[in-house]
Amino acid sequence: MAGILQLLLLISVSVASEPSCPACSKYDYEEKMLERMIHMELAFEKLGEKVQQNLNNIKDEKKRFLEQAEHKLASLMDEAKKNQSSTLQKIEVDSNNTLEQAMAAFNDIKDQIVTPLVYFNAHSPQTSSLSTGEVIMYKTVQNNPSNGYSSTTGKFTAPVRGLYLFLMHTCTHSKYFALLKMMKEGSVLISTQNYDKDHYTCSSSQVFVQLDAGESVWVQCSSGGSNRQLYEDHPYRWTSFGGALIHN
Ligand SMILES: *[C@@H]1O[C@H](CO)[C@@H](O)[C@H](O)[C@H]1NC(C)=O
Ligand SMILES: *[C@@H]1O[C@H](CO)[C@@H](O)[C@H](O)[C@H]1NC(C)=O
């Protein structure tokens, strides 16, 4: 800038020192200076425009850069979110599988260690004369979860394999006999004989027995006749039959 001014000054001095210039007005020097200054102003204006243009370019560049960064960040966050949800999904599937396996294992063990609720109690047998081999039908069923006992056959059928305890309580009127035996399939488990010529009488019999699922236990008359009769006097003397699974 200082160089340009010096140059202008030099030129103007050399022009001004021209002594006999007819066309030159008195103000020629000033006019020329003014003209040059206008040129310079125009040049400066152009320079300013260029600077402005560059500034605008920088602004645009900055805006574009920010937009790109924002876009990149958004897509990274999106990807992270997707990764996260697929990881969670994998964890869920894994947990479900583990849970299912644990449940299956638990059910296996449960069947082995938990004794199911199996027992029954029944009374009210037939009180007519008994004949040999007649199965005693204890008709009033008090408890029978698992429905092992049938009042229509008088037999208990084991729903599961295990160790069972059976009881029979047998009462007779004076002068009447009761000759009963508890049977497992075809074999005798325990027998009882009741008789008193003056009084009512009762007896109780118990037996432990191992049964397979489907095997039956019942009570039958081992010796029949007209003086063979059972007695039941509610609620004092119950002729009854019962049993329970105690171990499997
Ligand atoms: C998304 O998971 C892929 C594959 O496991 C991995 O390469 C990428 O870096 C993860 N992206 C983010 C943002 O976590
Ligand atoms: C996991 O188990 C739950 C409950 O049974 C179920 O609602 C869910 O859909 C299962 N998820 C998968 C991924 O299998």
XYZ file of N, CA and C and ligand atoms in Angstrom:
772
model
N 0.837 -1.209 0.000
C 0.000 0.000 0.000
C 0.864 1.249 0.000
N 1.816 1.284 0.909
C 2.732 2.438 0.941
C 3.494 2.538 -0.365
N 3.866 1.395 -0.937
C 4.568 1.346 -2.234
C 3.728 1.938 -3.323
N 2.455 1.577 -3.370
C 1.537 2.098 -4.401
C 1.425 3.616 -4.279
N 1.276 4.108 -3.048
C 1.156 5.561 -2.827
C 2.410 6.314 -3.304
N 3.557 5.710 -3.004
C 4.831 6.330 -3.436
C 4.886 6.409 -4.955
N 4.461 5.270 -5.580
C 4.466 5.221 -7.047
C 3.556 6.300 -7.606
N 2.341 6.399 -7.004
C 1.374 7.410 -7.449
C 1.974 8.818 -7.329
N 2.625 9.026 -6.195
C 3.234 10.325 -5.915
C 4.292 10.660 -6.975
N 5.121 9.655 -7.266
C 6.189 9.812 -8.260
C 5.617 10.212 -9.608
N 4.546 9.397 -10.006
C 3.918 9.660 -11.303
C 3.339 11.074 -11.322
N 2.648 11.418 -10.254
C 1.976 12.728 -10.230
C 3.006 13.872 -10.220
N 4.106 13.643 -9.525
C 5.173 14.681 -9.503
C 5.724 14.881 -10.906
N 5.965 13.750 -11.584
C 6.549 13.868 -12.949
C 5.556 14.524 -13.893
N 4.241 14.236 -13.698
C 3.210 14.867 -14.539
C 3.115 16.354 -14.212
N 3.153 16.649 -12.920
C 3.000 18.037 -12.505
C 4.195 18.893 -12.935
N 5.341 18.234 -13.070
C 6.523 19.010 -13.424
C 6.589 19.348 -14.910
N 5.629 18.774 -15.711
C 5.540 19.137 -17.150
C 5.142 20.611 -17.217
N 5.977 21.515 -17.697
C 5.681 22.960 -17.548
C 4.682 23.470 -18.583
N 4.858 23.039 -19.824
C 4.027 23.665 -20.850
C 3.060 22.671 -21.433
N 2.088 22.361 -20.671
C 1.039 21.459 -21.188
C -0.192 22.292 -21.424
N -0.546 22.543 -22.726
C -1.645 23.475 -23.001
C -2.996 22.926 -22.553
N -3.140 21.632 -22.749
C -4.448 21.047 -22.415
C -4.640 20.936 -20.902
N -3.518 21.025 -20.244
C -3.620 20.822 -18.788
C -4.246 22.020 -18.123
N -5.276 21.694 -17.347
C -5.913 22.783 -16.603
C -5.089 23.034 -15.342
N -5.478 23.947 -14.666
C -4.812 24.311 -13.418
C -4.983 23.192 -12.382
N -6.062 22.498 -12.629
C -6.369 21.456 -11.650
C -6.062 20.066 -12.159
N -5.261 20.023 -13.187
C -4.993 18.717 -13.826
C -4.458 17.696 -12.822
N -3.534 18.157 -12.018
C -2.899 17.249 -11.048
C -3.949 16.654 -10.095
N -4.791 17.529 -9.579
C -5.814 17.071 -8.631
C -6.782 16.099 -9.297
N -7.154 16.430 -10.575
C -8.094 15.560 -11.303
C -7.523 14.175 -11.443
N -6.244 14.156 -11.814
C -5.603 12.847 -12.035
C -5.553 12.055 -10.726
N -5.213 12.795 -9.673
C -5.161 12.142 -8.355
C -6.515 11.536 -8.001
N -7.571 12.339 -8.258
C -8.935 11.904 -7.946
C -9.293 10.644 -8.734
N -8.924 10.724 -10.018
C -9.210 9.562 -10.886
C -8.545 8.314 -10.334
N -7.273 8.484 -9.960
C -6.536 7.309 -9.460
C -7.132 6.805 -8.155
N -7.538 7.747 -7.336
C -8.127 7.340 -6.063
C -9.418 6.557 -6.285
N -10.206 6.991 -7.288
C -11.440 6.272 -7.609
C -11.108 4.851 -8.071
N -10.053 4.743 -8.910
C -9.608 3.402 -9.336
C -9.269 2.537 -8.153
N -8.502 3.185 -7.243
C -8.073 2.434 -6.067
C -9.276 1.985 -5.235
N -10.227 2.914 -5.116
C -11.425 2.570 -4.328
C -12.136 1.376 -4.938
N -12.228 1.412 -6.271
C -12.893 0.295 -6.958
C -12.141 -1.022 -6.697
N -10.769 -0.886 -6.764
C -9.947 -2.076 -6.546
C -10.170 -2.617 -5.141
N -10.213 -1.649 -4.197
C -10.471 -2.083 -2.800
C -11.821 -2.757 -2.667
N -12.808 -2.167 -3.355
C -14.151 -2.745 -3.296
C -14.116 -4.196 -3.769
N -13.399 -4.399 -4.898
C -13.303 -5.745 -5.458
C -12.619 -6.697 -4.472
N -11.550 -6.162 -3.857
C -10.810 -6.965 -2.875
C -11.741 -7.376 -1.731
N -12.526 -6.379 -1.268
C -13.490 -6.636 -0.177
C -14.453 -7.726 -0.566
N -14.931 -7.623 -1.815
C -15.884 -8.647 -2.278
C -15.268 -10.035 -2.227
N -13.994 -10.060 -2.674
C -13.298 -11.350 -2.695
C -13.161 -11.912 -1.275
N -12.760 -11.005 -0.347
C -12.617 -11.425 1.056
C -13.945 -11.943 1.573
N -15.017 -11.202 1.261
C -16.357 -11.602 1.695
C -16.697 -12.988 1.145
N -16.342 -13.142 -0.167
C -16.623 -14.427 -0.829
C -15.904 -15.568 -0.093
N -14.598 -15.265 0.237
C -13.829 -16.299 0.950
C -14.439 -16.606 2.308
N -14.857 -15.543 2.993
C -15.483 -15.732 4.311
C -16.725 -16.597 4.173
N -17.521 -16.304 3.123
C -18.743 -17.090 2.886
C -18.396 -18.549 2.619
N -17.325 -18.735 1.813
C -16.901 -20.119 1.527
C -16.532 -20.858 2.815
N -15.772 -20.125 3.672
C -15.360 -20.751 4.947
C -16.580 -21.122 5.772
N -17.579 -20.194 5.784
C -18.812 -20.442 6.545
C -19.519 -21.688 6.023
N -19.628 -21.761 4.681
C -20.296 -22.909 4.057
C -19.585 -24.204 4.420
N -18.227 -24.098 4.328
C -17.379 -25.271 4.608
C -17.624 -25.752 6.041
N -17.661 -24.775 6.961
C -17.849 -25.066 8.372
C -19.211 -25.731 8.583
N -20.228 -25.162 7.904
C -21.592 -25.684 8.036
C -21.642 -27.131 7.541
N -21.002 -27.339 6.366
C -21.002 -28.673 5.778
C -20.310 -29.672 6.714
N -19.182 -29.199 7.284
C -18.416 -30.068 8.183
C -19.262 -30.454 9.400
N -19.944 -29.443 9.961
C -20.786 -29.706 11.135
C -21.907 -30.680 10.799
N -22.494 -30.459 9.619
C -23.587 -31.348 9.196
C -23.107 -32.785 9.061
N -21.935 -32.915 8.435
C -21.373 -34.263 8.255
C -21.095 -34.922 9.605
N -20.519 -34.138 10.531
C -20.192 -34.663 11.857
C -21.460 -35.113 12.578
N -22.490 -34.246 12.442
C -23.766 -34.564 13.091
C -24.337 -35.861 12.537
N -24.275 -35.962 11.201
C -24.809 -37.130 10.522
C -24.065 -38.404 10.961
N -22.741 -38.271 11.014
C -21.890 -39.412 11.403
C -22.226 -39.849 12.831
N -22.362 -38.849 13.709
C -22.673 -39.132 15.110
C -24.016 -39.847 15.217
N -25.001 -39.336 14.461
C -26.341 -39.922 14.510
C -26.297 -41.376 14.054
N -25.529 -41.637 12.979
C -25.524 -43.007 12.469
C -24.769 -43.938 13.420
N -23.743 -43.419 14.106
C -23.020 -44.219 15.114
C -23.946 -44.584 16.282
N -24.719 -43.542 16.685
C -25.633 -43.774 17.806
C -26.694 -44.803 17.425
N -27.134 -44.680 16.179
C -28.131 -45.616 15.660
C -27.582 -47.043 15.699
N -26.351 -47.185 15.231
C -25.706 -48.505 15.180
C -25.531 -49.067 16.594
N -25.098 -48.181 17.510
C -24.902 -48.622 18.892
C -26.218 -49.117 19.479
N -27.287 -48.366 19.136
C -28.606 -48.749 19.650
C -28.997 -50.127 19.114
N -28.749 -50.299 17.796
C -29.084 -51.595 17.181
C -28.254 -52.714 17.812
N -26.962 -52.451 18.001
C -26.074 -53.437 18.644
C -26.604 -53.802 20.020
N -26.999 -52.771 20.744
C -27.473 -52.974 22.107
C -28.720 -53.858 22.102
N -29.653 -53.543 21.187
C -30.897 -54.304 21.210
C -30.661 -55.738 20.748
N -29.701 -55.927 19.816
C -29.447 -57.313 19.401
C -28.715 -58.077 20.497
N -27.886 -57.386 21.274
C -27.230 -58.035 22.416
C -28.269 -58.442 23.460
N -29.203 -57.514 23.719
C -30.255 -57.812 24.698
C -31.090 -59.011 24.259
N -31.385 -59.024 22.937
C -32.186 -60.121 22.395
C -31.468 -61.461 22.597
N -30.145 -61.430 22.361
C -29.343 -62.649 22.506
C -29.372 -63.099 23.964
N -29.218 -62.129 24.867
C -29.250 -62.463 26.297
C -30.593 -63.080 26.661
N -31.673 -62.504 26.094
C -33.015 -63.003 26.412
C -33.178 -64.443 25.937
N -32.741 -64.707 24.709
C -32.858 -66.068 24.165
C -32.047 -67.041 25.019
N -30.806 -66.624 25.355
C -29.949 -67.481 26.181
C -30.594 -67.766 27.529
N -31.138 -66.704 28.152
C -31.751 -66.884 29.475
C -32.937 -67.822 29.376
N -33.732 -67.642 28.307
C -34.899 -68.517 28.130
C -34.466 -69.968 28.012
N -33.428 -70.194 27.222
C -32.960 -71.572 27.051
C -32.483 -72.150 28.374
N -31.712 -71.332 29.103
C -31.201 -71.787 30.394
C -32.361 -72.092 31.338
N -33.340 -71.190 31.333
C -34.499 -71.359 32.218
C -35.255 -72.637 31.856
N -35.460 -72.840 30.555
C -36.180 -74.043 30.125
C -35.440 -75.309 30.548
N -34.110 -75.300 30.378
C -33.319 -76.467 30.766
C -33.421 -76.707 32.269
N -33.344 -75.592 33.028
C -33.409 -75.721 34.487
C -34.773 -76.266 34.907
N -35.836 -75.772 34.243
C -37.191 -76.236 34.574
C -37.339 -77.726 34.275
N -36.819 -78.155 33.134
C -36.926 -79.567 32.752
C -36.183 -80.437 33.766
N -34.973 -79.982 34.144
C -34.178 -80.736 35.117
C -34.906 -80.788 36.454
N -35.492 -79.635 36.834
C -36.213 -79.565 38.104
C -37.396 -80.531 38.107
N -38.161 -80.556 37.000
C -39.321 -81.448 36.928
C -38.911 -82.913 37.016
N -37.773 -83.221 36.388
C -37.249 -84.591 36.466
C -36.993 -84.980 37.916
N -36.279 -84.064 38.608
C -35.904 -84.343 39.997
C -37.136 -84.378 40.882
N -38.052 -83.443 40.612
C -39.257 -83.333 41.440
C -40.019 -84.655 41.458
N -40.161 -85.261 40.258
C -40.878 -86.536 40.174
C -40.211 -87.601 41.030
N -38.881 -87.462 41.179
C -38.157 -88.471 41.958
C -38.199 -88.198 43.451
N -38.218 -86.921 43.849
C -38.080 -86.647 45.286
C -39.393 -86.308 45.994
N -40.406 -85.868 45.257
C -41.642 -85.484 45.926
C -42.603 -86.663 45.930
N -43.071 -87.017 47.117
C -44.058 -88.086 47.223
C -45.425 -87.496 46.905
N -46.092 -87.986 45.851
C -47.404 -87.426 45.542
C -48.419 -87.766 46.637
N -49.443 -86.953 46.727
C -50.456 -87.164 47.766
C -51.397 -88.292 47.328
N -51.174 -89.459 47.904
C -52.025 -90.612 47.585
C -52.443 -91.254 48.906
N -53.733 -91.206 49.201
C -54.247 -91.926 50.374
C -55.754 -92.030 50.246
N -56.357 -92.861 51.072
C -57.827 -92.987 51.047
C -58.320 -93.532 52.378
N -59.597 -93.332 52.603
C -60.288 -93.793 53.803
C -61.712 -94.080 53.399
N -62.231 -95.291 53.704
C -63.623 -95.600 53.343
C -64.234 -96.496 54.411
N -65.551 -96.348 54.613
C -66.245 -97.222 55.588
C -67.630 -97.553 55.034
N -68.529 -98.016 55.878
C -69.886 -98.471 55.486
C -69.833 -99.691 54.563
N -69.351 -100.830 55.070
C -69.368 -102.041 54.242
C -70.775 -102.660 54.222
N -70.952 -103.647 53.378
C -72.225 -104.386 53.400
C -72.334 -105.107 54.748
N -73.552 -105.128 55.333
C -73.730 -105.759 56.655
C -74.575 -107.033 56.550
N -74.797 -107.466 55.318
C -75.495 -108.751 55.120
C -74.493 -109.891 55.360
N -75.003 -111.135 55.398
C -74.124 -112.302 55.588
C -73.104 -112.361 54.454
N -71.882 -112.705 54.812
C -70.808 -112.724 53.812
C -70.575 -114.139 53.315
N -70.166 -114.215 52.060
C -69.809 -115.527 51.518
C -68.297 -115.571 51.289
N -67.750 -116.739 51.237
C -66.299 -116.910 51.087
C -65.812 -116.253 49.792
N -64.778 -115.452 49.926
C -64.173 -114.806 48.741
C -64.832 -113.489 48.365
N -65.912 -113.127 49.022
C -66.623 -111.889 48.703
C -65.744 -110.674 49.052
N -65.627 -109.760 48.086
C -64.839 -108.535 48.318
C -65.687 -107.575 49.151
N -65.082 -106.980 50.169
C -65.812 -106.029 51.021
C -65.845 -104.668 50.325
N -67.066 -104.140 50.180
C -67.258 -102.837 49.523
C -67.442 -101.759 50.598
N -66.425 -101.026 50.860
C -66.544 -99.906 51.808
C -67.130 -98.753 51.001
N -68.410 -98.463 51.231
C -69.154 -97.620 50.273
C -69.013 -96.120 50.517
N -68.791 -95.726 51.787
C -68.650 -94.289 52.056
C -67.165 -93.908 51.970
N -66.841 -93.085 50.978
C -65.440 -92.694 50.775
C -65.214 -91.340 51.429
N -64.279 -91.283 52.368
C -64.018 -90.025 53.077
C -62.938 -89.209 52.378
N -61.841 -89.864 52.058
C -60.738 -89.185 51.377
C -60.255 -90.090 50.261
N -59.963 -89.475 49.148
C -59.480 -90.284 48.032
C -58.819 -89.422 46.963
N -57.842 -88.555 47.363
C -57.171 -87.783 46.313
C -56.406 -88.773 45.441
N -56.358 -88.497 44.176
C -55.732 -89.394 43.182
C -56.660 -90.546 42.800
N -57.821 -90.658 43.461
C -58.832 -91.659 43.071
C -58.300 -93.073 42.959
N -57.428 -93.445 43.889
C -56.903 -94.814 43.866
C -57.932 -95.852 44.296
N -58.824 -95.441 45.205
C -59.815 -96.393 45.715
C -61.120 -96.271 44.922
N -61.720 -97.452 44.621
C -63.011 -97.462 43.925
C -64.060 -98.092 44.842
N -65.125 -97.336 45.165
C -66.176 -97.865 46.034
C -67.066 -98.860 45.279
N -66.936 -98.900 43.955
C -67.757 -99.851 43.199
C -67.066 -101.210 43.068
N -65.746 -101.263 43.216
C -65.059 -102.567 43.190
C -64.523 -102.914 44.583
N -64.404 -101.931 45.477
C -63.831 -102.145 46.805
C -62.318 -102.244 46.786
N -61.712 -101.979 45.630
C -60.269 -102.176 45.499
C -59.531 -100.837 45.373
N -58.331 -100.805 45.942
C -57.432 -99.663 45.762
C -56.378 -100.069 44.737
N -56.197 -99.201 43.729
C -55.182 -99.474 42.699
C -54.120 -98.384 42.767
N -52.875 -98.800 42.929
C -51.781 -97.834 43.117
C -51.594 -96.975 41.866
N -51.705 -95.637 41.992
C -51.465 -94.774 40.824
C -49.979 -94.646 40.520
N -49.133 -94.817 41.559
C -47.677 -94.760 41.355
C -47.026 -95.888 42.147
N -45.813 -96.213 41.745
C -45.040 -97.221 42.444
C -44.611 -96.649 43.796
N -44.522 -97.504 44.818
C -44.023 -97.011 46.098
C -44.363 -97.915 47.257
N -43.952 -97.438 48.434
C -44.245 -98.166 49.673
C -45.543 -97.617 50.262
N -46.491 -98.527 50.519
C -47.800 -98.124 51.025
C -48.031 -98.723 52.404
N -48.868 -98.044 53.191
C -49.340 -98.578 54.469
C -50.859 -98.713 54.365
N -51.383 -99.916 54.670
C -52.845 -100.140 54.627
C -53.350 -100.511 56.017
N -54.576 -100.083 56.269
C -55.224 -100.360 57.556
C -56.610 -100.926 57.298
N -57.019 -101.918 58.101
C -58.438 -102.282 58.101
C -58.899 -102.379 59.543
N -60.014 -101.740 59.802
C -60.597 -101.765 61.142
C -61.915 -102.517 60.989
N -62.094 -103.584 61.785
C -63.212 -104.499 61.556
C -64.011 -104.690 62.854
N -65.322 -104.468 62.780
C -66.175 -104.618 63.967
C -67.277 -105.660 63.698
N -67.672 -106.343 64.753
C -68.777 -107.327 64.646
C -69.742 -107.162 65.805
N -70.976 -107.565 65.580
C -72.012 -107.640 66.603
C -71.728 -108.881 67.447
N -72.300 -108.924 68.667
C -72.104 -110.138 69.482
C -72.640 -111.360 68.734
N -71.932 -112.434 68.878
C -72.284 -113.738 68.284
C -72.054 -113.822 66.771
N -71.467 -112.784 66.193
C -71.172 -112.845 64.746
C -69.669 -112.894 64.507
N -69.316 -113.546 63.457
C -67.908 -113.683 63.076
C -67.560 -112.726 61.930
N -66.301 -112.281 61.963
C -65.737 -111.630 60.777
C -64.397 -112.293 60.531
N -64.273 -112.927 59.377
C -63.000 -113.557 59.006
C -62.578 -112.902 57.694
N -61.666 -111.925 57.831
C -61.279 -111.119 56.667
C -59.783 -111.237 56.389
N -59.436 -111.019 55.139
C -58.012 -110.943 54.788
C -57.803 -109.822 53.779
N -56.660 -109.160 53.955
C -56.302 -108.093 53.014
C -55.424 -108.713 51.935
N -55.760 -108.423 50.688
C -55.091 -109.066 49.566
C -54.314 -108.065 48.717
N -53.171 -108.501 48.234
C -52.477 -107.758 47.160
C -52.519 -108.689 45.954
N -53.245 -108.265 44.937
C -53.475 -109.133 43.778
C -53.956 -110.496 44.303
N -53.230 -111.579 44.140
C -53.721 -112.879 44.631
C -53.182 -113.301 45.985
N -52.335 -112.450 46.620
C -51.661 -112.906 47.848
C -52.239 -112.243 49.086
N -52.207 -112.992 50.188
C -52.712 -112.457 51.457
C -51.629 -111.583 52.099
N -52.037 -110.414 52.526
C -51.093 -109.532 53.222
C -51.237 -109.680 54.734
N -52.485 -109.732 55.176
C -52.741 -109.837 56.632
C -54.186 -110.333 56.813
N -54.451 -111.033 57.925
C -55.804 -111.559 58.185
C -56.272 -111.133 59.568
N -57.577 -111.181 59.761
C -58.131 -110.894 61.088
C -59.317 -111.819 61.364
N -59.561 -112.054 62.647
C -60.728 -112.855 63.033
C -61.354 -112.191 64.239
N -62.651 -111.850 64.146
C -63.380 -111.208 65.256
C -64.507 -112.153 65.713
N -64.657 -112.275 67.033
C -65.840 -112.972 67.565
C -65.934 -112.697 69.059
N -67.133 -112.398 69.519
C -67.396 -112.347 70.964
C -68.863 -112.710 71.159
N -69.139 -113.618 72.078
C -70.528 -114.085 72.196
C -71.401 -113.105 72.967
N -70.774 -112.123 73.743
C -71.577 -111.202 74.563
C -71.513 -109.745 74.114
N -70.410 -109.354 73.386
C -70.203 -107.918 73.113
C -69.908 -107.635 71.647
N -70.067 -106.360 71.340
C -69.502 -105.880 70.074
C -67.996 -106.002 70.195
N -67.358 -106.198 69.089
C -65.903 -106.272 69.149
C -65.274 -105.712 67.869
N -64.075 -105.151 68.014
C -63.375 -104.564 66.854
C -61.913 -104.990 66.866
N -61.317 -105.001 65.709
C -59.877 -105.255 65.610
C -59.289 -104.340 64.547
N -58.001 -104.070 64.693
C -57.323 -103.244 63.679
C -56.116 -103.993 63.147
N -55.910 -103.918 61.840
C -54.774 -104.587 61.203
C -54.075 -103.586 60.299
N -52.752 -103.630 60.313
C -51.957 -102.727 59.463
C -50.914 -103.527 58.715
N -50.587 -103.048 57.537
C -49.544 -103.728 56.785
C -48.816 -102.745 55.863
N -47.510 -102.914 55.796
C -46.707 -102.165 54.810
C -46.554 -103.048 53.581
N -46.639 -102.447 52.418
C -46.447 -103.252 51.216
C -45.927 -102.378 50.069
N -45.031 -102.967 49.320
C -44.489 -102.278 48.134
C -45.390 -102.608 46.952
N -45.842 -101.574 46.270
C -46.712 -101.803 45.110
C -46.113 -101.170 43.866
N -46.317 -101.826 42.748
C -46.030 -101.192 41.460
C -47.294 -100.447 41.033
N -47.111 -99.445 40.187
C -48.290 -98.724 39.668
C -49.209 -99.741 38.995
N -50.505 -99.657 39.330
C -51.482 -100.558 38.699
C -51.808 -101.793 39.529
N -51.009 -102.076 40.566
C -51.331 -103.231 41.417
C -52.419 -102.844 42.420
N -53.252 -103.826 42.771
C -54.414 -103.539 43.620
C -54.345 -104.251 44.967
N -54.997 -103.616 45.943
C -55.125 -104.166 47.295
C -56.600 -104.069 47.687
N -57.133 -105.109 48.318
C -58.535 -105.084 48.747
C -58.703 -105.991 49.971
N -59.916 -105.975 50.515
C -60.241 -106.828 51.655
C -61.311 -107.810 51.198
N -61.176 -109.075 51.568
C -62.222 -110.048 51.197
C -62.496 -111.006 52.360
N -63.642 -111.650 52.281
C -64.060 -112.598 53.313
C -63.330 -113.925 53.093
N -62.657 -114.395 54.151
C -61.912 -115.644 53.977
C -62.751 -116.874 54.328
N -63.840 -116.655 55.016
C -64.710 -117.800 55.332
C -66.136 -117.294 55.530
N -67.032 -117.652 54.623
C -68.396 -117.123 54.645
C -69.353 -118.000 55.427
N -70.612 -117.501 55.574
C -71.658 -118.258 56.279
C -72.707 -117.308 56.810
N -73.808 -117.835 57.310
C -74.938 -117.001 57.742
C -74.596 -116.188 58.989
N -73.634 -116.653 59.817
C -73.240 -115.887 61.018
C -71.959 -115.072 60.776
N -71.686 -114.807 59.505
C -70.512 -113.974 59.160
C -71.041 -112.619 58.680
N -70.882 -111.612 59.549
C -71.443 -110.291 59.239
C -70.570 -109.199 59.851
N -70.512 -108.079 59.150
C -69.766 -106.927 59.677
C -70.743 -105.984 60.366
N -70.194 -105.129 61.215
C -71.038 -104.222 61.979
C -70.469 -102.812 61.916
N -71.389 -101.879 61.743
C -70.946 -100.467 61.792
C -72.028 -99.658 62.478
N -71.664 -98.955 63.525
C -72.601 -98.156 64.318
C -72.063 -96.718 64.348
N -72.551 -95.891 63.443
C -72.081 -94.490 63.380
C -72.332 -93.778 64.684
N -71.509 -92.917 65.170
C -70.138 -92.723 64.686
C -69.131 -93.438 65.579
N -69.594 -94.451 66.314
C -68.712 -95.049 67.343
C -67.827 -96.169 66.810
N -68.421 -97.038 66.030
C -67.652 -98.201 65.570
C -67.670 -98.216 64.051
N -66.537 -97.974 63.504
C -66.448 -97.914 62.045
C -65.670 -99.106 61.544
N -66.300 -99.818 60.650
C -65.553 -100.857 59.950
C -65.011 -100.183 58.701
N -63.700 -100.062 58.659
C -63.156 -99.214 57.598
C -61.887 -99.809 56.979
N -61.536 -99.220 55.855
C -60.367 -99.642 55.090
C -59.687 -98.359 54.621
N -58.370 -98.298 54.763
C -57.655 -97.095 54.322
C -56.210 -97.404 53.987
N -55.577 -96.428 53.369
C -54.176 -96.624 53.016
C -53.540 -95.336 52.534
N -52.222 -95.358 52.469
C -51.503 -94.165 52.011
C -50.157 -94.553 51.408
N -49.761 -93.775 50.429
C -48.400 -93.902 49.893
C -47.486 -93.190 50.881
N -46.491 -93.891 51.417
C -45.614 -93.232 52.393
C -44.218 -92.992 51.845
N -43.857 -93.651 50.759
C -42.540 -93.425 50.164
C -42.548 -93.901 48.724
N -41.869 -93.122 47.859
C -41.832 -93.591 46.468
C -40.416 -93.634 45.947
C -21.697 -52.867 16.484
O -21.325 -54.228 16.442
C -20.304 -54.520 15.488
C -20.132 -56.029 15.443
O -20.103 -56.581 16.722
C -19.017 -53.786 15.871
O -18.016 -54.042 14.952
C -19.317 -52.293 15.932
O -18.175 -51.607 16.387
C -20.472 -52.023 16.860
N -20.825 -50.601 16.764
C -21.014 -49.824 17.831
C -21.323 -48.426 17.549
O -20.940 -50.264 18.986
C -38.700 -65.749 26.642
O -39.711 -66.278 27.467
C -40.796 -65.381 27.708
C -41.715 -66.056 28.717
O -42.006 -67.384 28.371
C -41.495 -65.050 26.407
O -42.543 -64.133 26.622
C -40.490 -64.447 25.433
O -41.111 -64.235 24.181
C -39.301 -65.367 25.281
N -38.306 -64.722 24.482
C -37.650 -65.328 23.512
C -36.669 -64.481 22.808
O -37.837 -66.501 23.225
